[in-house]
Tab-separated table of C-alpha atoms and ligand atoms in Angstrom:
chain	number	residue	atom	x	y	z
A	1	MET	CA	-24.047	19.140	-0.482
A	2	THR	CA	-25.677	18.150	-3.691
A	3	THR	CA	-27.081	14.488	-3.581
A	4	LYS	CA	-26.059	11.614	-5.626
A	5	PRO	CA	-29.367	10.284	-7.595
A	6	MET	CA	-30.038	7.123	-5.531
A	7	ASN	CA	-29.001	3.729	-7.543
A	8	PRO	CA	-30.795	0.879	-6.793
A	9	SER	CA	-30.430	-1.099	-9.981
A	10	GLY	CA	-26.321	-0.782	-9.493
A	11	LYS	CA	-26.219	1.003	-12.550
A	12	LEU	CA	-23.906	3.737	-13.206
A	13	PRO	CA	-25.090	7.632	-12.244
A	14	LEU	CA	-25.250	9.469	-15.215
A	15	ARG	CA	-22.581	11.895	-14.547
A	16	TRP	CA	-20.085	8.964	-14.590
A	17	GLY	CA	-17.813	8.533	-17.332
A	18	GLY	CA	-18.183	11.916	-18.424
A	19	GLU	CA	-18.176	15.523	-16.322
A	20	ALA	CA	-17.854	15.940	-12.739
A	21	ALA	CA	-16.923	13.546	-10.034
A	22	ARG	CA	-17.479	13.862	-6.370
A	23	ILE	CA	-14.400	12.493	-4.330
A	24	ALA	CA	-14.294	11.793	-0.411
A	25	VAL	CA	-10.839	12.150	0.957
A	26	ILE	CA	-10.180	10.126	4.175
A	27	PRO	CA	-6.429	10.707	4.931
A	28	GLY	CA	-6.102	8.907	8.352
A	29	ASP	CA	-3.398	8.280	10.410
A	30	GLY	CA	0.308	8.507	9.901
A	31	ILE	CA	1.769	8.595	6.565
A	32	GLY	CA	-1.593	8.304	5.312
A	33	LYS	CA	-2.243	12.422	6.192
A	34	GLU	CA	1.258	12.970	4.070
A	35	VAL	CA	0.533	10.758	1.052
A	36	THR	CA	-2.925	11.874	0.521
A	37	PRO	CA	-2.681	15.331	0.129
A	38	GLU	CA	0.040	14.627	-2.774
A	39	SER	CA	-2.417	12.457	-4.339
A	40	VAL	CA	-5.080	15.260	-4.261
A	41	LYS	CA	-2.561	18.116	-5.537
A	42	VAL	CA	-1.828	15.404	-8.649
A	43	LEU	CA	-5.511	14.728	-8.970
A	44	ARG	CA	-6.280	18.612	-9.214
A	45	ALA	CA	-3.417	18.835	-12.025
A	46	VAL	CA	-5.243	15.983	-13.857
A	47	ALA	CA	-8.535	17.560	-13.636
A	48	ALA	CA	-7.149	21.187	-14.954
A	49	ARG	CA	-5.725	18.920	-17.895
A	50	ALA	CA	-8.587	17.466	-18.556
A	51	LYS	CA	-11.106	20.468	-17.930
A	52	ARG	CA	-13.226	18.374	-15.959
A	53	PRO	CA	-14.267	19.106	-12.460
A	54	LEU	CA	-13.184	16.978	-9.439
A	55	GLU	CA	-14.624	17.766	-6.232
A	56	PHE	CA	-12.904	16.892	-3.000
A	57	VAL	CA	-14.196	16.976	0.406
A	58	GLU	CA	-12.047	15.899	3.363
A	59	PHE	CA	-12.956	14.238	6.151
A	60	ASP	CA	-10.986	13.981	9.553
A	61	TRP	CA	-11.651	10.466	10.973
A	62	GLY	CA	-8.854	8.576	12.365
A	63	ALA	CA	-6.902	8.287	15.533
A	64	ASP	CA	-6.967	11.734	16.564
A	65	LYS	CA	-10.500	12.243	16.241
A	66	TYR	CA	-11.199	8.731	18.070
A	67	LEU	CA	-8.831	9.864	20.782
A	68	LYS	CA	-10.389	13.242	21.526
A	69	GLU	CA	-14.289	12.735	20.915
A	70	GLY	CA	-14.458	8.716	20.817
A	71	LEU	CA	-15.717	8.757	17.327
A	72	SER	CA	-14.478	6.660	14.678
A	73	LEU	CA	-17.434	6.527	11.786
A	74	PRO	CA	-19.838	8.711	12.477
A	75	ALA	CA	-23.655	7.948	12.364
A	76	GLY	CA	-24.862	8.511	8.817
A	77	ALA	CA	-21.391	8.548	7.455
A	78	VAL	CA	-21.850	5.492	5.259
A	79	GLU	CA	-25.125	6.277	3.631
A	80	MET	CA	-23.751	9.983	2.946
A	81	LEU	CA	-20.417	8.170	1.268
A	82	ARG	CA	-23.019	6.170	-0.622
A	83	ASP	CA	-25.376	8.800	-1.806
A	84	GLU	CA	-23.242	11.978	-2.023
A	85	PHE	CA	-19.918	10.838	-3.420
A	86	ASP	CA	-18.635	8.572	-6.494
A	87	ALA	CA	-15.478	7.413	-4.971
A	88	ILE	CA	-13.514	7.620	-1.687
A	89	LEU	CA	-9.550	8.149	-1.644
A	90	PHE	CA	-8.119	6.776	1.689
A	91	GLY	CA	-4.702	7.021	2.950
A	92	ALA	CA	-4.091	4.745	5.876
A	93	LEU	CA	-5.253	4.156	9.554
A	94	GLY	CA	-3.281	2.751	12.519
A	95	ASP	CA	-1.928	4.583	15.522
A	96	PRO	CA	0.510	3.259	18.538
A	97	ARG	CA	-1.719	5.227	20.702
A	98	VAL	CA	-5.087	3.286	19.804
A	99	PRO	CA	-3.430	-0.302	20.400
A	100	SER	CA	-6.578	-2.332	19.385
A	101	ASN	CA	-6.663	-0.357	16.537
A	102	GLN	CA	-10.642	-0.170	16.775
A	103	HIS	CA	-11.137	3.284	15.403
A	104	ALA	CA	-9.240	1.121	12.193
A	105	ALA	CA	-11.804	-1.556	12.234
A	106	ASP	CA	-14.827	0.386	12.522
A	107	ILE	CA	-13.572	2.998	9.603
A	108	LEU	CA	-12.216	0.776	7.284
A	109	LEU	CA	-13.954	-2.693	7.611
A	110	GLY	CA	-17.202	-0.822	8.148
A	111	LEU	CA	-17.035	0.844	4.909
A	112	ARG	CA	-15.730	-2.409	3.456
A	113	PHE	CA	-18.838	-4.109	4.589
A	114	LYS	CA	-21.381	-1.721	4.688
A	115	LEU	CA	-20.559	-0.434	1.200
A	116	ASP	CA	-20.391	-3.982	0.082
A	117	LEU	CA	-16.849	-3.691	-1.690
A	118	TYR	CA	-16.759	-7.192	-2.649
A	119	VAL	CA	-13.990	-6.771	-4.984
A	120	ASN	CA	-10.085	-6.071	-3.528
A	121	ALA	CA	-7.986	-5.559	-6.882
A	122	ARG	CA	-4.738	-5.406	-6.275
A	123	PRO	CA	-2.641	-4.692	-9.851
A	124	VAL	CA	0.581	-6.221	-9.799
A	125	GLU	CA	2.873	-4.283	-12.181
A	126	LEU	CA	6.948	-4.071	-12.398
A	127	LEU	CA	7.406	-0.378	-13.344
A	128	HIS	CA	10.917	-0.566	-13.650
A	129	GLU	CA	13.185	-3.494	-13.555
A	130	ARG	CA	15.622	-2.471	-10.980
A	131	LEU	CA	12.707	-2.746	-8.623
A	132	THR	CA	11.941	-6.260	-8.722
A	133	PRO	CA	14.104	-8.924	-6.052
A	134	LEU	CA	13.709	-11.380	-8.873
A	135	ARG	CA	16.591	-12.060	-10.962
A	136	ASP	CA	16.384	-11.326	-14.883
A	137	ARG	CA	12.740	-10.374	-14.516
A	138	THR	CA	11.706	-7.266	-16.619
A	139	GLU	CA	8.505	-4.988	-16.833
A	140	ASN	CA	7.154	-7.600	-18.896
A	141	ASP	CA	7.214	-10.585	-16.644
A	142	ILE	CA	5.411	-9.155	-13.773
A	143	ARG	CA	1.865	-7.734	-14.773
A	144	PHE	CA	-1.200	-9.187	-13.445
A	145	MET	CA	-4.246	-8.580	-11.445
A	146	VAL	CA	-5.075	-10.166	-7.976
A	147	PHE	CA	-8.724	-10.118	-6.951
A	148	ARG	CA	-9.593	-10.939	-3.758
A	149	GLU	CA	-12.784	-11.437	-2.097
A	150	ASN	CA	-13.402	-8.773	0.134
A	151	THR	CA	-16.504	-8.971	2.207
A	152	GLU	CA	-16.733	-12.947	3.202
A	153	GLY	CA	-14.414	-15.607	4.390
A	154	LEU	CA	-12.250	-15.389	7.664
A	155	TYR	CA	-13.021	-11.617	7.898
A	156	VAL	CA	-16.441	-11.636	8.982
A	157	GLY	CA	-15.962	-12.025	12.326
A	158	VAL	CA	-17.452	-15.309	13.213
A	159	GLY	CA	-16.270	-17.129	15.992
A	160	GLY	CA	-15.671	-17.054	19.946
A	161	PHE	CA	-13.461	-18.304	22.792
A	162	PHE	CA	-14.233	-21.492	24.772
A	163	LYS	CA	-12.415	-21.525	28.554
A	164	LYS	CA	-10.575	-18.040	27.568
A	165	GLY	CA	-7.322	-17.850	29.724
A	166	THR	CA	-7.324	-21.128	31.055
A	167	ALA	CA	-5.031	-24.007	29.777
A	168	ASP	CA	-8.165	-25.776	28.126
A	169	GLU	CA	-8.950	-22.703	26.077
A	170	ILE	CA	-10.514	-23.097	22.427
A	171	ALA	CA	-10.505	-20.600	19.814
A	172	MET	CA	-12.479	-20.480	16.564
A	173	GLN	CA	-12.886	-18.544	13.560
A	174	GLU	CA	-15.248	-19.618	10.997
A	175	ASP	CA	-14.548	-19.261	7.073
A	176	VAL	CA	-17.717	-17.862	5.613
A	177	ASN	CA	-18.429	-18.422	1.892
A	178	SER	CA	-21.798	-17.583	0.363
A	179	ARG	CA	-22.427	-19.020	-3.230
A	180	LYS	CA	-23.318	-15.289	-4.154
A	181	GLY	CA	-20.310	-14.067	-2.973
A	182	VAL	CA	-18.009	-16.610	-4.631
A	183	GLU	CA	-20.013	-16.223	-7.589
A	184	ARG	CA	-19.471	-12.695	-7.979
A	185	ILE	CA	-15.989	-12.174	-7.135
A	186	ILE	CA	-14.987	-14.971	-9.898
A	187	ARG	CA	-17.368	-13.592	-12.386
A	188	TYR	CA	-15.915	-9.958	-11.790
A	189	ALA	CA	-12.341	-11.577	-12.666
A	190	TYR	CA	-13.592	-12.720	-15.974
A	191	ASP	CA	-15.003	-9.693	-16.931
A	192	TYR	CA	-12.258	-7.690	-16.013
A	193	ALA	CA	-10.028	-10.275	-18.173
A	194	ARG	CA	-12.457	-10.199	-21.076
A	195	GLN	CA	-12.851	-6.280	-21.115
A	196	ASN	CA	-8.911	-5.925	-20.699
A	197	GLY	CA	-7.989	-8.432	-23.378
A	198	LEU	CA	-6.274	-10.788	-21.134
A	199	LYS	CA	-6.306	-14.525	-22.067
A	200	ARG	CA	-5.557	-16.328	-18.572
A	201	VAL	CA	-7.427	-16.538	-15.305
A	202	CYS	CA	-6.323	-18.316	-12.214
A	203	MET	CA	-8.630	-19.533	-9.672
A	204	SER	CA	-6.437	-20.102	-6.460
A	205	ASP	CA	-8.249	-22.060	-3.207
A	206	LYS	CA	-7.281	-24.909	-0.863
A	207	SER	CA	-9.735	-27.374	-1.658
A	208	ASN	CA	-7.911	-30.250	-0.880
A	209	ALA	CA	-7.677	-29.339	2.930
A	210	MET	CA	-11.039	-26.874	3.320
A	211	THR	CA	-13.473	-29.722	1.538
A	212	PHE	CA	-16.608	-27.628	2.498
A	213	ALA	CA	-15.803	-24.022	2.072
A	214	HIS	CA	-13.614	-24.223	-1.015
A	215	ASP	CA	-15.578	-27.240	-2.501
A	216	LEU	CA	-17.910	-24.213	-3.365
A	217	TRP	CA	-15.273	-22.235	-4.923
A	218	GLN	CA	-14.906	-25.303	-7.056
A	219	ARG	CA	-18.320	-25.644	-8.068
A	220	VAL	CA	-18.893	-22.020	-8.934
A	221	PHE	CA	-15.456	-21.995	-10.687
A	222	LYS	CA	-16.550	-24.691	-13.292
A	223	GLU	CA	-19.744	-23.391	-13.966
A	224	VAL	CA	-18.312	-19.802	-14.336
A	225	ARG	CA	-15.647	-20.698	-16.532
A	226	GLN	CA	-18.093	-22.054	-18.902
A	227	GLU	CA	-19.486	-18.750	-19.981
A	228	TYR	CA	-15.662	-17.728	-21.355
A	229	PRO	CA	-14.655	-20.022	-23.332
A	230	LYS	CA	-11.925	-17.655	-24.941
A	231	ILE	CA	-10.519	-17.574	-21.750
A	232	GLU	CA	-7.927	-19.860	-20.667
A	233	SER	CA	-8.972	-20.902	-16.918
A	234	ARG	CA	-6.674	-22.416	-14.432
A	235	HIS	CA	-6.709	-23.687	-10.731
A	236	LEU	CA	-4.091	-24.051	-8.709
A	237	TYR	CA	-3.570	-24.620	-4.491
A	238	ILE	CA	-2.767	-21.478	-2.800
A	239	ASP	CA	0.237	-23.127	-1.863
A	240	THR	CA	1.454	-23.473	-5.622
A	241	LEU	CA	0.217	-20.262	-6.653
A	242	ALA	CA	2.651	-18.974	-4.195
A	243	MET	CA	5.186	-20.698	-5.545
A	244	GLU	CA	4.626	-20.333	-9.277
A	245	MET	CA	4.275	-16.517	-8.502
A	246	VAL	CA	7.712	-16.220	-7.739
A	247	ARG	CA	9.444	-18.807	-9.839
A	248	ASP	CA	7.661	-17.288	-13.067
A	249	PRO	CA	5.141	-14.460	-12.496
A	250	SER	CA	5.065	-14.156	-16.349
A	251	GLN	CA	2.339	-16.894	-16.215
A	252	PHE	CA	-0.498	-14.989	-15.030
A	253	ASP	CA	-2.818	-12.596	-16.301
A	254	VAL	CA	-5.788	-12.206	-13.510
A	255	ILE	CA	-5.691	-14.210	-10.178
A	256	VAL	CA	-8.689	-14.751	-8.298
A	257	THR	CA	-9.046	-16.142	-4.517
A	258	CYS	CA	-11.000	-15.778	-1.403
A	259	ASN	CA	-10.055	-12.869	1.353
A	260	LEU	CA	-7.445	-14.322	3.472
A	261	PHE	CA	-5.141	-15.925	0.642
A	262	GLY	CA	-5.768	-13.012	-1.045
A	263	ASP	CA	-4.424	-10.699	1.421
A	264	ILE	CA	-1.406	-12.798	1.396
A	265	VAL	CA	-0.806	-13.190	-2.077
A	266	SER	CA	-0.911	-9.570	-3.024
A	267	ASP	CA	1.665	-8.637	-0.335
A	268	LEU	CA	3.677	-11.205	-2.348
A	269	GLY	CA	2.724	-9.453	-5.542
A	270	ALA	CA	3.598	-6.191	-4.159
A	271	GLN	CA	7.293	-7.297	-3.472
A	272	LEU	CA	7.428	-8.716	-6.460
A	273	ALA	CA	6.829	-5.372	-8.251
A	274	GLY	CA	8.899	-3.124	-5.783
A	275	GLY	CA	7.550	-3.305	-2.564
A	276	LEU	CA	4.770	-1.699	-0.360
A	277	GLY	CA	5.585	2.178	-1.213
A	278	LEU	CA	4.231	1.312	-4.637
A	279	ALA	CA	1.420	-0.956	-4.081
A	280	PRO	CA	-2.282	0.591	-5.185
A	281	SER	CA	-5.661	-1.442	-4.532
A	282	GLY	CA	-9.286	-0.523	-5.149
A	283	ASN	CA	-11.921	-1.597	-3.299
A	284	ILE	CA	-14.524	-1.490	-5.443
A	285	HIS	CA	-18.692	-2.505	-5.932
A	286	PRO	CA	-18.896	-2.018	-9.929
A	287	GLY	CA	-21.468	1.189	-10.182
A	288	ARG	CA	-21.442	2.342	-6.397
A	289	THR	CA	-19.342	4.395	-4.992
A	290	SER	CA	-15.985	2.848	-4.115
A	291	LEU	CA	-12.713	2.929	-2.070
A	292	PHE	CA	-9.102	3.601	-3.380
A	293	GLU	CA	-6.236	3.443	-1.142
A	294	PRO	CA	-2.624	2.912	-1.065
A	295	VAL	CA	-1.561	-0.781	0.058
A	296	HIS	CA	0.752	0.294	2.724
A	297	GLY	CA	-0.296	1.407	6.364
A	298	SER	CA	0.155	4.269	8.438
A	299	ALA	CA	3.735	3.532	8.770
A	300	PRO	CA	4.088	5.493	12.396
A	301	ASN	CA	8.119	4.886	11.999
A	302	ILE	CA	8.140	7.171	9.425
A	303	ALA	CA	5.148	9.545	10.177
A	304	GLY	CA	6.166	13.127	10.203
A	305	LYS	CA	9.744	12.905	8.781
A	306	ARG	CA	8.721	13.891	5.171
A	307	ILE	CA	9.868	10.768	3.544
A	308	ALA	CA	6.945	8.422	2.757
A	309	ASN	CA	6.609	7.039	-0.905
A	310	PRO	CA	3.284	8.967	-2.127
A	311	PHE	CA	3.397	6.467	-5.244
A	312	GLY	CA	1.005	3.787	-3.869
A	313	SER	CA	-1.560	6.543	-3.236
A	314	VAL	CA	-0.979	8.032	-6.584
A	315	LEU	CA	-1.318	4.604	-8.386
A	316	ALA	CA	-4.514	4.339	-6.022
A	317	SER	CA	-5.984	7.525	-7.375
A	318	ALA	CA	-5.032	6.001	-11.299
A	319	MET	CA	-7.301	2.968	-10.446
A	320	MET	CA	-10.029	5.627	-9.207
A	321	LEU	CA	-9.669	7.731	-12.390
A	322	ASP	CA	-10.042	4.425	-14.468
A	323	PHE	CA	-13.079	3.492	-12.052
A	324	LEU	CA	-14.918	6.915	-12.976
A	325	GLY	CA	-14.357	6.115	-16.659
A	326	TRP	CA	-11.222	9.140	-17.147
A	327	LYS	CA	-8.942	5.840	-18.515
A	328	GLU	CA	-6.438	8.241	-20.117
A	329	GLU	CA	-6.223	10.488	-16.858
A	330	GLY	CA	-5.239	7.279	-14.933
A	331	GLN	CA	-2.886	6.321	-17.738
A	332	VAL	CA	-1.074	9.825	-17.355
A	333	LEU	CA	-0.747	9.392	-13.446
A	334	ARG	CA	0.997	5.823	-14.267
A	335	GLU	CA	3.291	7.299	-17.127
A	336	GLY	CA	3.873	10.098	-14.533
A	337	VAL	CA	4.778	7.496	-11.971
A	338	LYS	CA	7.165	5.743	-14.344
A	339	ALA	CA	8.653	8.594	-15.508
A	340	ALA	CA	9.822	9.787	-12.034
A	341	LEU	CA	11.220	6.053	-11.583
A	342	ARG	CA	13.126	6.563	-14.527
A	343	GLU	CA	14.660	9.992	-13.548
A	344	SER	CA	14.897	8.532	-9.970
A	345	PHE	CA	13.129	11.622	-8.568
A	346	VAL	CA	12.069	9.339	-5.644
A	347	THR	CA	12.271	8.983	-1.567
A	348	PRO	CA	14.740	7.129	0.244
A	349	ASP	CA	12.919	3.785	0.246
A	350	LEU	CA	13.447	3.761	-3.251
A	351	GLY	CA	17.154	4.761	-2.775
A	352	GLY	CA	16.331	8.450	-3.845
A	353	VAL	CA	16.785	11.729	-1.535
A	354	LYS	CA	13.527	12.869	-2.291
A	355	GLN	CA	10.896	14.231	0.041
A	356	THR	CA	7.257	13.150	-0.050
A	357	VAL	CA	5.970	16.687	-1.204
A	358	GLU	CA	8.860	17.021	-4.062
A	359	VAL	CA	7.915	13.887	-5.481
A	360	GLY	CA	3.955	15.286	-5.560
A	361	ASP	CA	5.186	18.742	-6.948
A	362	TRP	CA	7.210	16.986	-9.309
A	363	LEU	CA	4.346	14.553	-10.671
A	364	ALA	CA	1.802	17.686	-10.605
A	365	SER	CA	4.013	19.376	-12.985
A	366	TYR	CA	4.499	16.095	-15.148
A	367	VAL	CA	0.803	15.748	-15.478
A	368	GLU	CA	0.569	19.685	-16.424
A	369	ARG	CA	3.051	19.040	-19.212
A	370	ALA	CA	1.982	15.756	-20.570
B	1	ATP	P1	0.210	-0.221	10.207
B	1	ATP	O1	0.016	-0.563	11.674
B	1	ATP	O2	-0.729	1.181	9.838
B	1	ATP	O3	-0.226	-1.345	9.171
B	1	ATP	P2	2.718	-0.917	10.029
B	1	ATP	O4	4.020	0.119	9.766
B	1	ATP	O5	2.670	-1.869	10.459
B	1	ATP	O6	1.654	0.350	10.076
B	1	ATP	P3	2.877	-0.610	6.845
B	1	ATP	O7	2.506	1.034	7.253
B	1	ATP	O8	2.103	-0.944	6.249
B	1	ATP	O9	2.966	-0.982	7.875
B	1	ATP	O10	4.623	-0.628	6.503
B	1	ATP	C1	5.488	-0.886	7.101
B	1	ATP	C2	7.077	-0.757	7.038
B	1	ATP	O11	7.250	-0.396	5.529
B	1	ATP	C3	7.191	0.927	7.272
B	1	ATP	O12	7.428	0.873	8.696
B	1	ATP	C4	7.499	1.537	6.496
B	1	ATP	O13	9.037	1.637	6.778
B	1	ATP	C5	7.543	0.714	5.085
B	1	ATP	N1	6.883	1.616	4.303
B	1	ATP	C6	5.349	1.447	3.987
B	1	ATP	N2	5.051	2.181	2.991
B	1	ATP	C7	5.773	3.343	2.975
B	1	ATP	C8	5.767	4.291	2.255
B	1	ATP	N3	4.629	4.756	1.290
B	1	ATP	N4	7.072	5.029	2.109
B	1	ATP	C9	8.125	4.485	2.665
B	1	ATP	N5	8.182	3.382	3.459
B	1	ATP	C10	6.971	2.933	3.567
């Protein structure tokens, strides 16, 4: 394996935005193993069309390996991904044979925390108006980004039990918010808005109830917004945000919020835009190896039936191409998904009759023709 130059400054390695890119592929479990190969197929077509090399190396980390060898994330894996790959294409983790989901926590949370992937980017984009459950809404009304803080908050695992298993039991879970962590995600949201010509950023918290943790969010937001005078800044409490997203989603361009709230509102957003099968996400640290995945999980109820919708994974691949600087190619993938929706060349979850592989083949040939 060739080794990517170390990148302590956080700057992009030289080959980014240009020549080859190395992608680590982790299909994982369940339908992750069905949708990820379709994305790789489509990405190969993209690379051939662009005459630029994309190299893929697959890793079999997931429930099978965990059950057979007791191994989730192998020693040295994080460093190897960080140093030798530009991006990670991830499927899904979760398996009924591992009820604790320990392997999933080790692998996915391990990568998010150890690679310091502090941005969870979840685009909410309606690709065809028949897909939204909202009445009288079109593609122009539902198009915004949710940026969820991805390395802190209630997900850090600080807490404990007292008198566990008794009638007097107490359970505590701490919400951890650092000045650095809050500032970098808010700043990322503004930078994204500026770079993409978007006019509005909404920060959402619950500072009226969480008077310490979200007081910090308020103070940082007030400071950072001053640096972006051309962008309209707005604050909404998280309960109001949820209501407003349903009442009038057209009022949002960029939403930025904490880890837990981001988890919830981005799923709400996914439903506004057609459901889990279509929703992509990126776990990003600008300038470093970042991870792209569909929002859905391993869906054991449909795994192996060949009907999983590959669009979430393909749209996550489009985000990965944007991240690598292959913007035009990312756009081709999105256009391909839109074309498949227009022609109803879709899996049963979207009302179609096609199989996962058929949809992947269709997209690959769309890319070749585009
Ligand atoms: P996990 O435990 O890994 O999160 P899950 O089944 O609890 O799995 P998801 O996989 O996120 O959660 O999906 C919930 C349901 O949505 C699935 O059971 C499935 O019916 C449907 N679903 C999710 N993703 C897809 C997809 N890509 N194609 C078709 N249906 C999907």
